[in-house]
Amino acid sequence: MSITITSLNSAVERLLAVEANRPGSVHRLTRSETLAGGKGVNVARVLAQLAAGGHGTSTPVPAPRLVGFSGGPTGRLFEDLLGAEGLDSVLVPTAGGTRVCEVLVDLSDPAGATVYNASGPQVTEPELDSLESTFGHVLENSDALVCTGSIPPGVPSDQYARWITQARDRGVLSVLDAHGGVLARGAAALPDVVKVNREELLSLGPGDPEARALEWLDSGIRCVIVTDGGRPARAYTAGVAYEVRAPEVPVRSAVGSGDAFCAGLVRSLLGAPKAGWAAHLRLAAACGASNAAGVTAGLTETHSPAALLSRVTVSESALRPARRSGTRTDGTRG
């Protein structure tokens, strides 16, 4: 079995670090690395690190498996980089090349990293058909599905929604972390968990973000989590709202912290399903903070989730229950 994670818009990521970013000036890099990138890869990396370190749960958790696209010379590099990290993947080849993205970390202002994301290659109908077939086989052996990250041109905006529906029909735990129309359509398919940042939630249109989260909860989603950078995250479940305060760490780059949060959440949901939402959120926040303490996306040894776990504060307050019309009856875990 495995944890299926989407990597539809795979990326080769170039990390550049400078002491201080001065536009229009020549800089000497203090650090440069080339990594496999994209939100799905970040989630898979942290899940693999958690498994290797034995963090947070007593029950073994399936290994992550990325499913998506890879194309051209940059695609071959992307696959080599995944292999170097020991990350498993099932990737459909595309005629267009895998995108290259840049992350510029200003060490004088590490919380304000600059990210340059390319749009990705145009996907053709035959390539999309091949992806659908591949996904069907991968889902058969999955304990969980994480739909995260952007989609490249040519992929329909309801792609994640249809996959979430397939996962629900099979009783597979599903988590959605997306933006824009992909987020809206994916949430309408009723995943078990929606993890979204406040900016993404506000981008869906005017209105109170909490009200939108509660609407999703009433529709049948089991937990809606709204992260907000360095501010406390909010999580909403049937009857209970949670405020999650991550421990303070020396921030070196916040890029990937939301993905680390997602990985920690999935790890806890699968490894300790009866622990309760407070415990799930505590491990998620510890992973997000650990990621922020490093320059590259992933957990840091100096601020490991195990060391940070006891410093996460989770408070609870009563929340009106979801309406009976939105209650899930399919028995999906989460």
PDB file of N, CA, C and O in Angstrom, residues 118-167:
ATOM      1  N   ALA A 118       7.043  28.633 -12.870  1.00  0.00           N
ATOM      2  CA  ALA A 118       6.646  28.537 -14.269  1.00  0.00           C
ATOM      3  C   ALA A 118       5.290  27.847 -14.359  1.00  0.00           C
ATOM      4  O   ALA A 118       4.861  27.160 -13.421  1.00  0.00           O
ATOM      5  N   SER A 119       4.597  28.016 -15.491  1.00  0.00           N
ATOM      6  CA  SER A 119       3.249  27.469 -15.618  1.00  0.00           C
ATOM      7  C   SER A 119       3.235  25.978 -15.905  1.00  0.00           C
ATOM      8  O   SER A 119       2.284  25.281 -15.578  1.00  0.00           O
ATOM      9  N   GLY A 120       4.273  25.447 -16.515  1.00  0.00           N
ATOM     10  CA  GLY A 120       4.321  24.023 -16.830  1.00  0.00           C
ATOM     11  C   GLY A 120       4.002  23.747 -18.282  1.00  0.00           C
ATOM     12  O   GLY A 120       3.495  24.619 -19.003  1.00  0.00           O
ATOM     13  N   PRO A 121       4.281  22.541 -18.776  1.00  0.00           N
ATOM     14  CA  PRO A 121       4.078  22.191 -20.182  1.00  0.00           C
ATOM     15  C   PRO A 121       2.600  21.996 -20.522  1.00  0.00           C
ATOM     16  O   PRO A 121       1.794  21.663 -19.653  1.00  0.00           O
ATOM     17  N   GLN A 122       2.255  22.209 -21.787  1.00  0.00           N
ATOM     18  CA  GLN A 122       0.906  21.926 -22.270  1.00  0.00           C
ATOM     19  C   GLN A 122       0.702  20.413 -22.344  1.00  0.00           C
ATOM     20  O   GLN A 122       1.471  19.698 -22.981  1.00  0.00           O
ATOM     21  N   VAL A 123      -0.328  19.927 -21.677  1.00  0.00           N
ATOM     22  CA  VAL A 123      -0.607  18.485 -21.653  1.00  0.00           C
ATOM     23  C   VAL A 123      -1.615  18.164 -22.750  1.00  0.00           C
ATOM     24  O   VAL A 123      -2.636  18.846 -22.898  1.00  0.00           O
ATOM     25  N   THR A 124      -1.342  17.114 -23.525  1.00  0.00           N
ATOM     26  CA  THR A 124      -2.225  16.707 -24.614  1.00  0.00           C
ATOM     27  C   THR A 124      -3.268  15.711 -24.117  1.00  0.00           C
ATOM     28  O   THR A 124      -3.125  15.125 -23.033  1.00  0.00           O
ATOM     29  N   GLU A 125      -4.307  15.509 -24.911  1.00  0.00           N
ATOM     30  CA  GLU A 125      -5.359  14.559 -24.525  1.00  0.00           C
ATOM     31  C   GLU A 125      -4.826  13.144 -24.351  1.00  0.00           C
ATOM     32  O   GLU A 125      -5.181  12.462 -23.380  1.00  0.00           O
ATOM     33  N   PRO A 126      -3.969  12.620 -25.287  1.00  0.00           N
ATOM     34  CA  PRO A 126      -3.425  11.268 -25.073  1.00  0.00           C
ATOM     35  C   PRO A 126      -2.617  11.171 -23.777  1.00  0.00           C
ATOM     36  O   PRO A 126      -2.666  10.141 -23.087  1.00  0.00           O
ATOM     37  N   GLU A 127      -1.873  12.226 -23.439  1.00  0.00           N
ATOM     38  CA  GLU A 127      -1.099  12.213 -22.193  1.00  0.00           C
ATOM     39  C   GLU A 127      -2.023  12.202 -20.983  1.00  0.00           C
ATOM     40  O   GLU A 127      -1.765  11.501 -19.994  1.00  0.00           O
ATOM     41  N   LEU A 128      -3.109  12.952 -21.070  1.00  0.00           N
ATOM     42  CA  LEU A 128      -4.072  12.980 -19.975  1.00  0.00           C
ATOM     43  C   LEU A 128      -4.773  11.636 -19.830  1.00  0.00           C
ATOM     44  O   LEU A 128      -5.003  11.148 -18.712  1.00  0.00           O
ATOM     45  N   ASP A 129      -5.101  10.998 -20.963  1.00  0.00           N
ATOM     46  CA  ASP A 129      -5.718   9.660 -20.922  1.00  0.00           C
ATOM     47  C   ASP A 129      -4.783   8.659 -20.257  1.00  0.00           C
ATOM     48  O   ASP A 129      -5.217   7.806 -19.469  1.00  0.00           O
ATOM     49  N   SER A 130      -3.502   8.766 -20.573  1.00  0.00           N
ATOM     50  CA  SER A 130      -2.520   7.866 -19.968  1.00  0.00           C
ATOM     51  C   SER A 130      -2.416   8.100 -18.463  1.00  0.00           C
ATOM     52  O   SER A 130      -2.298   7.146 -17.680  1.00  0.00           O
ATOM     53  N   LEU A 131      -2.500   9.359 -18.060  1.00  0.00           N
ATOM     54  CA  LEU A 131      -2.473   9.676 -16.637  1.00  0.00           C
ATOM     55  C   LEU A 131      -3.676   9.074 -15.920  1.00  0.00           C
ATOM     56  O   LEU A 131      -3.545   8.508 -14.825  1.00  0.00           O
ATOM     57  N   GLU A 132      -4.852   9.172 -16.531  1.00  0.00           N
ATOM     58  CA  GLU A 132      -6.064   8.622 -15.912  1.00  0.00           C
ATOM     59  C   GLU A 132      -5.918   7.125 -15.684  1.00  0.00           C
ATOM     60  O   GLU A 132      -6.276   6.599 -14.624  1.00  0.00           O
ATOM     61  N   SER A 133      -5.398   6.420 -16.674  1.00  0.00           N
ATOM     62  CA  SER A 133      -5.209   4.982 -16.551  1.00  0.00           C
ATOM     63  C   SER A 133      -4.197   4.662 -15.450  1.00  0.00           C
ATOM     64  O   SER A 133      -4.409   3.766 -14.623  1.00  0.00           O
ATOM     65  N   THR A 134      -3.114   5.417 -15.431  1.00  0.00           N
ATOM     66  CA  THR A 134      -2.077   5.211 -14.414  1.00  0.00           C
ATOM     67  C   THR A 134      -2.625   5.458 -13.022  1.00  0.00           C
ATOM     68  O   THR A 134      -2.388   4.674 -12.091  1.00  0.00           O
ATOM     69  N   PHE A 135      -3.384   6.535 -12.868  1.00  0.00           N
ATOM     70  CA  PHE A 135      -3.932   6.864 -11.565  1.00  0.00           C
ATOM     71  C   PHE A 135      -4.861   5.764 -11.056  1.00  0.00           C
ATOM     72  O   PHE A 135      -4.839   5.409  -9.874  1.00  0.00           O
ATOM     73  N   GLY A 136      -5.679   5.210 -11.940  1.00  0.00           N
ATOM     74  CA  GLY A 136      -6.596   4.155 -11.532  1.00  0.00           C
ATOM     75  C   GLY A 136      -5.868   2.971 -10.929  1.00  0.00           C
ATOM     76  O   GLY A 136      -6.294   2.408  -9.910  1.00  0.00           O
ATOM     77  N   HIS A 137      -4.735   2.595 -11.534  1.00  0.00           N
ATOM     78  CA  HIS A 137      -3.954   1.469 -11.014  1.00  0.00           C
ATOM     79  C   HIS A 137      -3.301   1.819  -9.684  1.00  0.00           C
ATOM     80  O   HIS A 137      -3.250   0.984  -8.765  1.00  0.00           O
ATOM     81  N   VAL A 138      -2.794   3.043  -9.570  1.00  0.00           N
ATOM     82  CA  VAL A 138      -2.120   3.452  -8.341  1.00  0.00           C
ATOM     83  C   VAL A 138      -3.106   3.529  -7.181  1.00  0.00           C
ATOM     84  O   VAL A 138      -2.811   3.102  -6.052  1.00  0.00           O
ATOM     85  N   LEU A 139      -4.309   4.053  -7.426  1.00  0.00           N
ATOM     86  CA  LEU A 139      -5.294   4.226  -6.365  1.00  0.00           C
ATOM     87  C   LEU A 139      -5.730   2.887  -5.777  1.00  0.00           C
ATOM     88  O   LEU A 139      -6.084   2.805  -4.599  1.00  0.00           O
ATOM     89  N   GLU A 140      -5.700   1.827  -6.579  1.00  0.00           N
ATOM     90  CA  GLU A 140      -6.113   0.507  -6.094  1.00  0.00           C
ATOM     91  C   GLU A 140      -5.291   0.054  -4.901  1.00  0.00           C
ATOM     92  O   GLU A 140      -5.752  -0.751  -4.094  1.00  0.00           O
ATOM     93  N   ASN A 141      -4.059   0.552  -4.791  1.00  0.00           N
ATOM     94  CA  ASN A 141      -3.162   0.129  -3.714  1.00  0.00           C
ATOM     95  C   ASN A 141      -2.806   1.293  -2.798  1.00  0.00           C
ATOM     96  O   ASN A 141      -1.675   1.383  -2.308  1.00  0.00           O
ATOM     97  N   SER A 142      -3.780   2.177  -2.571  1.00  0.00           N
ATOM     98  CA  SER A 142      -3.521   3.368  -1.771  1.00  0.00           C
ATOM     99  C   SER A 142      -4.336   3.382  -0.487  1.00  0.00           C
ATOM    100  O   SER A 142      -5.496   2.974  -0.474  1.00  0.00           O
ATOM    101  N   ASP A 143      -3.723   3.872   0.579  1.00  0.00           N
ATOM    102  CA  ASP A 143      -4.423   4.108   1.835  1.00  0.00           C
ATOM    103  C   ASP A 143      -4.894   5.549   1.942  1.00  0.00           C
ATOM    104  O   ASP A 143      -5.776   5.869   2.746  1.00  0.00           O
ATOM    105  N   ALA A 144      -4.279   6.428   1.168  1.00  0.00           N
ATOM    106  CA  ALA A 144      -4.642   7.840   1.228  1.00  0.00           C
ATOM    107  C   ALA A 144      -4.301   8.500  -0.101  1.00  0.00           C
ATOM    108  O   ALA A 144      -3.413   8.045  -0.834  1.00  0.00           O
ATOM    109  N   LEU A 145      -5.017   9.581  -0.406  1.00  0.00           N
ATOM    110  CA  LEU A 145      -4.772  10.390  -1.594  1.00  0.00           C
ATOM    111  C   LEU A 145      -4.590  11.834  -1.152  1.00  0.00           C
ATOM    112  O   LEU A 145      -5.445  12.389  -0.463  1.00  0.00           O
ATOM    113  N   VAL A 146      -3.478  12.437  -1.568  1.00  0.00           N
ATOM    114  CA  VAL A 146      -3.228  13.851  -1.305  1.00  0.00           C
ATOM    115  C   VAL A 146      -3.203  14.572  -2.644  1.00  0.00           C
ATOM    116  O   VAL A 146      -2.316  14.343  -3.463  1.00  0.00           O
ATOM    117  N   CYS A 147      -4.197  15.407  -2.880  1.00  0.00           N
ATOM    118  CA  CYS A 147      -4.257  16.210  -4.104  1.00  0.00           C
ATOM    119  C   CYS A 147      -3.731  17.600  -3.770  1.00  0.00           C
ATOM    120  O   CYS A 147      -4.399  18.365  -3.062  1.00  0.00           O
ATOM    121  N   THR A 148      -2.556  17.911  -4.270  1.00  0.00           N
ATOM    122  CA  THR A 148      -1.916  19.163  -3.891  1.00  0.00           C
ATOM    123  C   THR A 148      -1.155  19.755  -5.056  1.00  0.00           C
ATOM    124  O   THR A 148      -0.683  19.049  -5.940  1.00  0.00           O
ATOM    125  N   GLY A 149      -1.064  21.067  -5.059  1.00  0.00           N
ATOM    126  CA  GLY A 149      -0.271  21.762  -6.063  1.00  0.00           C
ATOM    127  C   GLY A 149      -1.073  22.206  -7.270  1.00  0.00           C
ATOM    128  O   GLY A 149      -2.253  21.886  -7.422  1.00  0.00           O
ATOM    129  N   SER A 150      -0.406  22.944  -8.132  1.00  0.00           N
ATOM    130  CA  SER A 150      -1.046  23.475  -9.335  1.00  0.00           C
ATOM    131  C   SER A 150      -1.164  22.395 -10.403  1.00  0.00           C
ATOM    132  O   SER A 150      -0.580  21.311 -10.291  1.00  0.00           O
ATOM    133  N   ILE A 151      -1.941  22.694 -11.440  1.00  0.00           N
ATOM    134  CA  ILE A 151      -2.066  21.784 -12.574  1.00  0.00           C
ATOM    135  C   ILE A 151      -1.538  22.499 -13.816  1.00  0.00           C
ATOM    136  O   ILE A 151      -1.688  23.714 -13.957  1.00  0.00           O
ATOM    137  N   PRO A 152      -0.905  21.772 -14.744  1.00  0.00           N
ATOM    138  CA  PRO A 152      -0.361  22.410 -15.941  1.00  0.00           C
ATOM    139  C   PRO A 152      -1.455  22.678 -16.967  1.00  0.00           C
ATOM    140  O   PRO A 152      -2.570  22.130 -16.863  1.00  0.00           O
ATOM    141  N   PRO A 153      -1.168  23.502 -17.970  1.00  0.00           N
ATOM    142  CA  PRO A 153      -2.149  23.765 -19.033  1.00  0.00           C
ATOM    143  C   PRO A 153      -2.582  22.460 -19.710  1.00  0.00           C
ATOM    144  O   PRO A 153      -1.774  21.561 -19.939  1.00  0.00           O
ATOM    145  N   GLY A 154      -3.875  22.364 -20.003  1.00  0.00           N
ATOM    146  CA  GLY A 154      -4.409  21.172 -20.644  1.00  0.00           C
ATOM    147  C   GLY A 154      -5.063  20.200 -19.696  1.00  0.00           C
ATOM    148  O   GLY A 154      -5.804  19.315 -20.116  1.00  0.00           O
ATOM    149  N   VAL A 155      -4.793  20.339 -18.388  1.00  0.00           N
ATOM    150  CA  VAL A 155      -5.427  19.486 -17.378  1.00  0.00           C
ATOM    151  C   VAL A 155      -6.685  20.207 -16.894  1.00  0.00           C
ATOM    152  O   VAL A 155      -6.620  21.370 -16.493  1.00  0.00           O
ATOM    153  N   PRO A 156      -7.845  19.555 -16.919  1.00  0.00           N
ATOM    154  CA  PRO A 156      -9.091  20.226 -16.517  1.00  0.00           C
ATOM    155  C   PRO A 156      -9.086  20.597 -15.041  1.00  0.00           C
ATOM    156  O   PRO A 156      -8.488  19.903 -14.216  1.00  0.00           O
ATOM    157  N   SER A 157      -9.789  21.683 -14.721  1.00  0.00           N
ATOM    158  CA  SER A 157      -9.788  22.181 -13.345  1.00  0.00           C
ATOM    159  C   SER A 157     -10.538  21.263 -12.381  1.00  0.00           C
ATOM    160  O   SER A 157     -10.418  21.426 -11.168  1.00  0.00           O
ATOM    161  N   ASP A 158     -11.300  20.294 -12.896  1.00  0.00           N
ATOM    162  CA  ASP A 158     -11.993  19.355 -12.006  1.00  0.00           C
ATOM    163  C   ASP A 158     -11.228  18.040 -11.846  1.00  0.00           C
ATOM    164  O   ASP A 158     -11.775  17.057 -11.359  1.00  0.00           O
ATOM    165  N   GLN A 159      -9.952  18.022 -12.259  1.00  0.00           N
ATOM    166  CA  GLN A 159      -9.164  16.790 -12.183  1.00  0.00           C
ATOM    167  C   GLN A 159      -9.109  16.245 -10.759  1.00  0.00           C
ATOM    168  O   GLN A 159      -9.389  15.067 -10.512  1.00  0.00           O
ATOM    169  N   TYR A 160      -8.761  17.100  -9.803  1.00  0.00           N
ATOM    170  CA  TYR A 160      -8.680  16.645  -8.423  1.00  0.00           C
ATOM    171  C   TYR A 160     -10.058  16.237  -7.904  1.00  0.00           C
ATOM    172  O   TYR A 160     -10.181  15.268  -7.148  1.00  0.00           O
ATOM    173  N   ALA A 161     -11.092  16.959  -8.312  1.00  0.00           N
ATOM    174  CA  ALA A 161     -12.448  16.640  -7.860  1.00  0.00           C
ATOM    175  C   ALA A 161     -12.822  15.214  -8.265  1.00  0.00           C
ATOM    176  O   ALA A 161     -13.381  14.455  -7.467  1.00  0.00           O
ATOM    177  N   ARG A 162     -12.517  14.845  -9.499  1.00  0.00           N
ATOM    178  CA  ARG A 162     -12.866  13.499  -9.966  1.00  0.00           C
ATOM    179  C   ARG A 162     -12.050  12.439  -9.247  1.00  0.00           C
ATOM    180  O   ARG A 162     -12.549  11.356  -8.931  1.00  0.00           O
ATOM    181  N   TRP A 163     -10.801  12.724  -8.962  1.00  0.00           N
ATOM    182  CA  TRP A 163      -9.979  11.760  -8.240  1.00  0.00           C
ATOM    183  C   TRP A 163     -10.425  11.627  -6.786  1.00  0.00           C
ATOM    184  O   TRP A 163     -10.400  10.524  -6.219  1.00  0.00           O
ATOM    185  N   ILE A 164     -10.824  12.729  -6.177  1.00  0.00           N
ATOM    186  CA  ILE A 164     -11.336  12.662  -4.805  1.00  0.00           C
ATOM    187  C   ILE A 164     -12.605  11.813  -4.751  1.00  0.00           C
ATOM    188  O   ILE A 164     -12.801  11.023  -3.821  1.00  0.00           O
ATOM    189  N   THR A 165     -13.457  11.951  -5.755  1.00  0.00           N
ATOM    190  CA  THR A 165     -14.669  11.129  -5.819  1.00  0.00           C
ATOM    191  C   THR A 165     -14.316   9.653  -5.923  1.00  0.00           C
ATOM    192  O   THR A 165     -14.918   8.800  -5.245  1.00  0.00           O
ATOM    193  N   GLN A 166     -13.328   9.319  -6.761  1.00  0.00           N
ATOM    194  CA  GLN A 166     -12.890   7.927  -6.884  1.00  0.00           C
ATOM    195  C   GLN A 166     -12.342   7.410  -5.558  1.00  0.00           C
ATOM    196  O   GLN A 166     -12.608   6.269  -5.163  1.00  0.00           O
ATOM    197  N   ALA A 167     -11.577   8.246  -4.857  1.00  0.00           N
ATOM    198  CA  ALA A 167     -11.020   7.835  -3.565  1.00  0.00           C
ATOM    199  C   ALA A 167     -12.135   7.588  -2.559  1.00  0.00           C
ATOM    200  O   ALA A 167     -12.114   6.587  -1.830  1.00  0.00           O
TER     201      ALA A 167
END
